[in-house]
């Protein structure tokens, strides 16, 4: 099993009743969690693996929801941390679970 980070502000999202995905979070000792961790319900083990694409950075306080039809997790918002500023993130990302690929989704036109 990978070493689990002691983080706050993360999400733990169920996927198809077979696993849980730990995304994001922060700890003062280790900074932002950049790993994508998956817990297998039947195996009772955590696994970490590489993710491709454009992952979100500095994820803290975001929301995440699993969509079975696309087998993807959608991650929205949270706090963005820059060198000297913190601001709310307006970004929406998707994580396609089978390929472990992140995508930054383009915003819709018009009022949000």
C-alpha positions in Angstrom: 0.0 0.0 0.0 1.2 3.5 -0.7 1.9 5.9 2.2 -1.4 7.7 2.8 -1.0 11.5 3.2 -2.5 13.0 6.3 -4.5 15.7 4.5 -7.5 18.0 5.1 -9.7 19.6 2.4 -9.7 16.5 0.2 -12.6 14.5 -1.3 -13.2 10.8 -1.0 -15.6 9.8 -3.8 -17.2 6.3 -4.3 -16.8 4.8 -7.8 -19.2 2.0 -8.9 -19.4 0.6 -5.3 -16.0 -1.0 -6.0 -13.6 1.7 -5.0 -13.0 5.1 -3.4 -11.0 7.9 -5.0 -9.0 10.2 -2.7 -8.4 13.5 -4.6 -6.5 16.6 -3.4 -6.1 17.9 0.1 -3.3 19.6 2.0 -1.1 19.0 5.0 1.3 21.5 6.6 4.0 18.9 6.6 3.7 17.7 3.0 1.9 20.5 1.2 -0.7 19.6 -1.5 -1.5 16.0 -2.3 -0.8 15.5 -6.0 -1.3 11.7 -5.9 -4.5 10.1 -7.2 -5.2 7.3 -4.6 -7.8 4.6 -5.1 -9.0 2.2 -2.3 -10.3 -1.2 -3.5 -13.3 -2.1 -1.4 -12.9 -5.9 -2.0 -9.1 -6.0 -1.8 -9.0 -3.5 1.2 -5.9 -2.0 -0.3 -4.9 1.5 -1.5 -3.1 2.0 -4.7 -1.5 5.1 -6.2 -0.8 5.4 -9.9 0.1 7.9 -12.4 -2.5 10.1 -14.0 -2.3 11.7 -17.4 -3.6 14.9 -18.9 -4.1 18.2 -17.2 -4.6 17.6 -13.4 -5.9 20.4 -11.1 -3.2 21.9 -8.9 -3.4 23.0 -5.3 -6.8 21.2 -4.7 -8.3 22.1 -1.3 -12.0 22.5 -0.4 -13.2 21.4 -3.8 -16.2 19.2 -4.6 -16.2 15.9 -6.5 -19.0 13.8 -7.9 -18.8 10.5 -9.8 -20.9 10.0 -13.0 -21.4 6.4 -13.8 -22.5 6.9 -17.4 -19.1 8.4 -18.3 -17.1 6.5 -15.6 -15.6 9.9 -14.6 -15.2 12.0 -11.5 -16.0 15.7 -12.0 -14.1 18.1 -9.7 -15.2 21.7 -9.2 -14.0 24.7 -7.4 -12.1 24.8 -4.2 -9.3 27.2 -3.3 -6.4 28.1 -5.7 -3.2 29.0 -4.0 -0.7 31.2 -5.7 2.6 32.7 -4.4 0.9 35.4 -2.3 -2.8 35.0 -2.9 -5.7 32.6 -2.4 -8.8 32.7 -4.5 -11.9 30.6 -5.3 -11.3 28.4 -8.3 -14.0 28.6 -11.1 -12.5 25.6 -12.9 -14.2 22.3 -13.7 -12.1 19.2 -14.3 -13.0 15.6 -15.2 -11.0 12.5 -14.4 -11.8 9.6 -16.8 -11.3 6.7 -14.4 -10.5 3.8 -16.9 -7.6 5.8 -18.5 -6.8 7.9 -15.4 -6.8 11.0 -17.5 -7.5 14.5 -16.3 -9.1 17.2 -18.5 -9.8 20.8 -17.8 -13.3 21.4 -19.2 -14.1 24.6 -21.1 -16.6 26.9 -19.4 -20.0 27.4 -21.0 -20.7 30.7 -22.7 -22.9 33.2 -21.0 -23.7 33.9 -17.3 -22.5 31.3 -14.8 
